[in-house]
Short mmCIF file of N, CA and C in Angstrom, two decimals:
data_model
loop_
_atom_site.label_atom_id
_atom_site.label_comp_id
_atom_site.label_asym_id
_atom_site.label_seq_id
_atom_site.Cartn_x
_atom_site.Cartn_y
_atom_site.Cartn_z
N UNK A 269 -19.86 -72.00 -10.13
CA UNK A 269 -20.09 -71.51 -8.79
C UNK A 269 -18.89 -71.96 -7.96
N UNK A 270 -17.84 -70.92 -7.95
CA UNK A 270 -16.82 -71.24 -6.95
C UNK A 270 -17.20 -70.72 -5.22
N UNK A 271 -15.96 -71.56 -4.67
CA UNK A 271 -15.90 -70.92 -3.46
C UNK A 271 -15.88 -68.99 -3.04
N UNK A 272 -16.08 -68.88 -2.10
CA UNK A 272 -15.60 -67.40 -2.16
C UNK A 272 -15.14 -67.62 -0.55
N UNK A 273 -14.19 -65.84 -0.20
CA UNK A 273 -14.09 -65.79 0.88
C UNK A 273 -15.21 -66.02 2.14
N UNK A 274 -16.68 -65.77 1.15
CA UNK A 274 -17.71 -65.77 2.26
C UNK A 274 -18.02 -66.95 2.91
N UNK A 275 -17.52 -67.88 1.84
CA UNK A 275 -18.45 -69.25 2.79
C UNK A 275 -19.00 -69.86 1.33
N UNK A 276 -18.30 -68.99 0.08
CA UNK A 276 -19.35 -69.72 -1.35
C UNK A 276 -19.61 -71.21 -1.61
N UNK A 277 -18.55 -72.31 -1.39
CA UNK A 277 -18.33 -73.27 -1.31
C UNK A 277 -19.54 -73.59 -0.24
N UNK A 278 -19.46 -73.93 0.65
CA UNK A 278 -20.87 -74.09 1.72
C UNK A 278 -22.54 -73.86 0.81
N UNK A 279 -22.23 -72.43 0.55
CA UNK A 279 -23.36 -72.22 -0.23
C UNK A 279 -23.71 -73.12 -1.42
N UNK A 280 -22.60 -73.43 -2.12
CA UNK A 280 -22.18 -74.89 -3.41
C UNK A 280 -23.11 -75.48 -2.90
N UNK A 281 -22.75 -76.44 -2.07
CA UNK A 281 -23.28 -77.64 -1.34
C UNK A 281 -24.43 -77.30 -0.90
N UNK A 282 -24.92 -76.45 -0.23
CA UNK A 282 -26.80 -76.55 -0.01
C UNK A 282 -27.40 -76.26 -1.71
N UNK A 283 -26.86 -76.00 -2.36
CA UNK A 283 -27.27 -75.68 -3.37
C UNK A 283 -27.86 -77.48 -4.24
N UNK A 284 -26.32 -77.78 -4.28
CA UNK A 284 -26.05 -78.72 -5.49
C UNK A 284 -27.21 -80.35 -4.18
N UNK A 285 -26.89 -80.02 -2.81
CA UNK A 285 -27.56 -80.85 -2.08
C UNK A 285 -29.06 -81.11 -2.34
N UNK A 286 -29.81 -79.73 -2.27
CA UNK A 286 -31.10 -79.13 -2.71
C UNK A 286 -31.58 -79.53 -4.14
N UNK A 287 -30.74 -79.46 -4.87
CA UNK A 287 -30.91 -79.84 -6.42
C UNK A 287 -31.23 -81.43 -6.68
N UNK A 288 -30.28 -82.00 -6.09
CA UNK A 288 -29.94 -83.32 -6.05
C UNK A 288 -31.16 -84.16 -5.11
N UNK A 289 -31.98 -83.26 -4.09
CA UNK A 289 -33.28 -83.65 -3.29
C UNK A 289 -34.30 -83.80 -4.34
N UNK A 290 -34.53 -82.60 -4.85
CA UNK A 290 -35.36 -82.11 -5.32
C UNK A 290 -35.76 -83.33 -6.96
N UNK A 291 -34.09 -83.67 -7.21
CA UNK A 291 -34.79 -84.45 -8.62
C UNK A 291 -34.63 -85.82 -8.32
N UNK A 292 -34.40 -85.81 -7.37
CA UNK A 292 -34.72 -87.74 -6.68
C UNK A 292 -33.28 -88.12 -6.52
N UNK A 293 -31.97 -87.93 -6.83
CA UNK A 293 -30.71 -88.28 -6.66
C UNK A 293 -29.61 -88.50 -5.77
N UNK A 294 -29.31 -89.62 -5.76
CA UNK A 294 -28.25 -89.73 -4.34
C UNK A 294 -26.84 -89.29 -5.32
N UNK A 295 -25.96 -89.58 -5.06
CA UNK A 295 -24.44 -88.90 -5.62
C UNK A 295 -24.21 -89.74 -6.77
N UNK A 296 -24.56 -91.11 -6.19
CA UNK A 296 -24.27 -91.99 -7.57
C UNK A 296 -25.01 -91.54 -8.91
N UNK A 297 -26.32 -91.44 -8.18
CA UNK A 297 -27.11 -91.62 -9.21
C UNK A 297 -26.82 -90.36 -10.36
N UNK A 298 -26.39 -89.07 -9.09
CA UNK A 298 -26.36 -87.78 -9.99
C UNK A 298 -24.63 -87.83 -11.13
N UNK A 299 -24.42 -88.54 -10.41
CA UNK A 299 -22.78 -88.91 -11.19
C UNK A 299 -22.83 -89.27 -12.71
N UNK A 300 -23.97 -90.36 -12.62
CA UNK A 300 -24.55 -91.20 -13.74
C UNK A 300 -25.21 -90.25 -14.58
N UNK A 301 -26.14 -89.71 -14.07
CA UNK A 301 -27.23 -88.69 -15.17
C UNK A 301 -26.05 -87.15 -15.88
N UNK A 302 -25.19 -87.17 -15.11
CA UNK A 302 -24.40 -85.82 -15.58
C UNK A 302 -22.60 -86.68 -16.48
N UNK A 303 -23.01 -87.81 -16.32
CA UNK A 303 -21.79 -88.39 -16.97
C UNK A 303 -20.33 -88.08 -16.41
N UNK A 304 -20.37 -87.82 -14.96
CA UNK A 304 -19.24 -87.88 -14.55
C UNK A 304 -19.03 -88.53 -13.31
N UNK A 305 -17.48 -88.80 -12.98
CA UNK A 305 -17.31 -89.67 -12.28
C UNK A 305 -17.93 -89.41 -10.85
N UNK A 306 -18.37 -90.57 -10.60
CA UNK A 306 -18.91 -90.62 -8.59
C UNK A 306 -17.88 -89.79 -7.77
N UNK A 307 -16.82 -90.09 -7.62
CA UNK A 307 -15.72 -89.29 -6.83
C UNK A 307 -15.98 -87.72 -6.96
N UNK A 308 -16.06 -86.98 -8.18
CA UNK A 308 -16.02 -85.75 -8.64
C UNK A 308 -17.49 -85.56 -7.78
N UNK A 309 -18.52 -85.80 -8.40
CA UNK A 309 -20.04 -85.42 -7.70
C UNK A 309 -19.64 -85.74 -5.86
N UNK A 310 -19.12 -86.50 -5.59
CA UNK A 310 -19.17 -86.45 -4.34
C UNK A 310 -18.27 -85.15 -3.79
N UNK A 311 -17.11 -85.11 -4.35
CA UNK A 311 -16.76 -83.80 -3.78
C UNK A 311 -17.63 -82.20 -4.07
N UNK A 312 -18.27 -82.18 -5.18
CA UNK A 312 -19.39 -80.94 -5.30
C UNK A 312 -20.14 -81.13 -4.21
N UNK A 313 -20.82 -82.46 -3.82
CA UNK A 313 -21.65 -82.76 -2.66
C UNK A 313 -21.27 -82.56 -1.31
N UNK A 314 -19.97 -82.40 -1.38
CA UNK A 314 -19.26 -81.94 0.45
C UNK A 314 -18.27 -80.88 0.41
N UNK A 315 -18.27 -80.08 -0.46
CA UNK A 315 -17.53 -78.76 -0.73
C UNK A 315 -16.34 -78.17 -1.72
N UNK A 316 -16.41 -79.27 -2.69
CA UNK A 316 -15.25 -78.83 -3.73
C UNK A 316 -16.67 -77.35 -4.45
N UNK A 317 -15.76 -77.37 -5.21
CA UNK A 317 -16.21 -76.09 -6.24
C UNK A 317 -16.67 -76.52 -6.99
N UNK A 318 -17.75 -76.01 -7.35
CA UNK A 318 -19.09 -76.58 -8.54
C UNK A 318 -19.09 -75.61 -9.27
N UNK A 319 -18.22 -76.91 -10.87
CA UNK A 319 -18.55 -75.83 -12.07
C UNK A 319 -20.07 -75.50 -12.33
N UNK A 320 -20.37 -73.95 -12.72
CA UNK A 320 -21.77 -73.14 -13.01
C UNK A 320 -22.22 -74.43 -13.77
N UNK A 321 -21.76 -75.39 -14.94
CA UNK A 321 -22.59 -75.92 -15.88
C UNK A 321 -23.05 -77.58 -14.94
N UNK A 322 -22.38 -77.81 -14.25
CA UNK A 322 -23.27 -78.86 -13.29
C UNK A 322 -24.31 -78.38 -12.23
N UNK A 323 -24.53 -77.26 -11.99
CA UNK A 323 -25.43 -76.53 -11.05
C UNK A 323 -26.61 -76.97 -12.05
N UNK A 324 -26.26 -75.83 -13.24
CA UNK A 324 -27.28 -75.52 -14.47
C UNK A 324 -27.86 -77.34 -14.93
N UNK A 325 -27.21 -77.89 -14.72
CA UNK A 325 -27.25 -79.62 -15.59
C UNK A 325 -28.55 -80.34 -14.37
N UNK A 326 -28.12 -79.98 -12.83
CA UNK A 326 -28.74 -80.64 -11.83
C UNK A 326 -29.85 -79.89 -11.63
N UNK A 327 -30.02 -78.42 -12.03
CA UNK A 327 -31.31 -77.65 -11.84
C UNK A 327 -32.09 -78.48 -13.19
N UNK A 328 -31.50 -78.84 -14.49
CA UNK A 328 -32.41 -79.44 -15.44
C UNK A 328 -33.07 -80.69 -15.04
N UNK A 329 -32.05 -81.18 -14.22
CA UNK A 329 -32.89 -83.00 -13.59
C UNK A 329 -33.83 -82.49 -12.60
N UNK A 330 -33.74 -81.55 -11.50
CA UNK A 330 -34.62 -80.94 -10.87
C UNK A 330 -35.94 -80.70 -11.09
N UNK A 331 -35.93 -79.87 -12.58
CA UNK A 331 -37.24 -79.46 -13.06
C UNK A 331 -37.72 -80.73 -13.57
N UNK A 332 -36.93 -81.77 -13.72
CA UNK A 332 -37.57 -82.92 -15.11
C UNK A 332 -37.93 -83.83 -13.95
N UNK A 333 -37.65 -84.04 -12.60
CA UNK A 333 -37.90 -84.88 -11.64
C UNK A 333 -36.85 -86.05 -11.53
N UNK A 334 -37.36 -87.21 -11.30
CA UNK A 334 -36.73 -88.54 -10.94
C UNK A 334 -35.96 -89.20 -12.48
N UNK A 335 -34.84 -89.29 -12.74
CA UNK A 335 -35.24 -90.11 -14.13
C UNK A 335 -35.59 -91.52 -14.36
N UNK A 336 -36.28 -91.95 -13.36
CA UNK A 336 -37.20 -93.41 -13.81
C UNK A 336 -38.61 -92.40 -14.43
N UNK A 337 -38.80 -91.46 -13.57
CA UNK A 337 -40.34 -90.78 -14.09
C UNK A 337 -39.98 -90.60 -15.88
N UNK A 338 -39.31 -89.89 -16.20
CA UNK A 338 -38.76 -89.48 -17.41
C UNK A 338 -39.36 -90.60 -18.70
N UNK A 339 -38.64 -91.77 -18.12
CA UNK A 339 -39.18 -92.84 -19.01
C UNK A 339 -40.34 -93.50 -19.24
#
């Protein structure tokens, strides 16, 4: 999910923000569960470009909830 002329990037971020509500995650935490660095998740979190497979990765923690629940 890249930016677009419309505003796609914006859209990123309520997205990946929403995702990240939804399965209990602050930036760190989502950094940790997707195995990449804090810096990187923080920029998906305030408007870099979110590769499709971290959308798809944070909609899976989404549906699965918190991961303390998990365990």
């Amino acid at each position: 999910m890249t930016g677009t002329a419309n505003g796609g990037a914006t859209s990123d971020v309520r997205i990946v923000r929403a995702l990240m509500l939804r399965a209990g995650l602050d930036e760190r935490s989502a950094a940790l569960e997707l195995e990449i660095d804090e810096q990187t998740m923080q920029g998906y979190a305030t408007g870099g470009e979110v590769p499709r497979g971290i959308v798809f990765a944070l909609m899976q923690l989404a549906d699965m909830g918190r991961p303390s629940q998990r365990d």
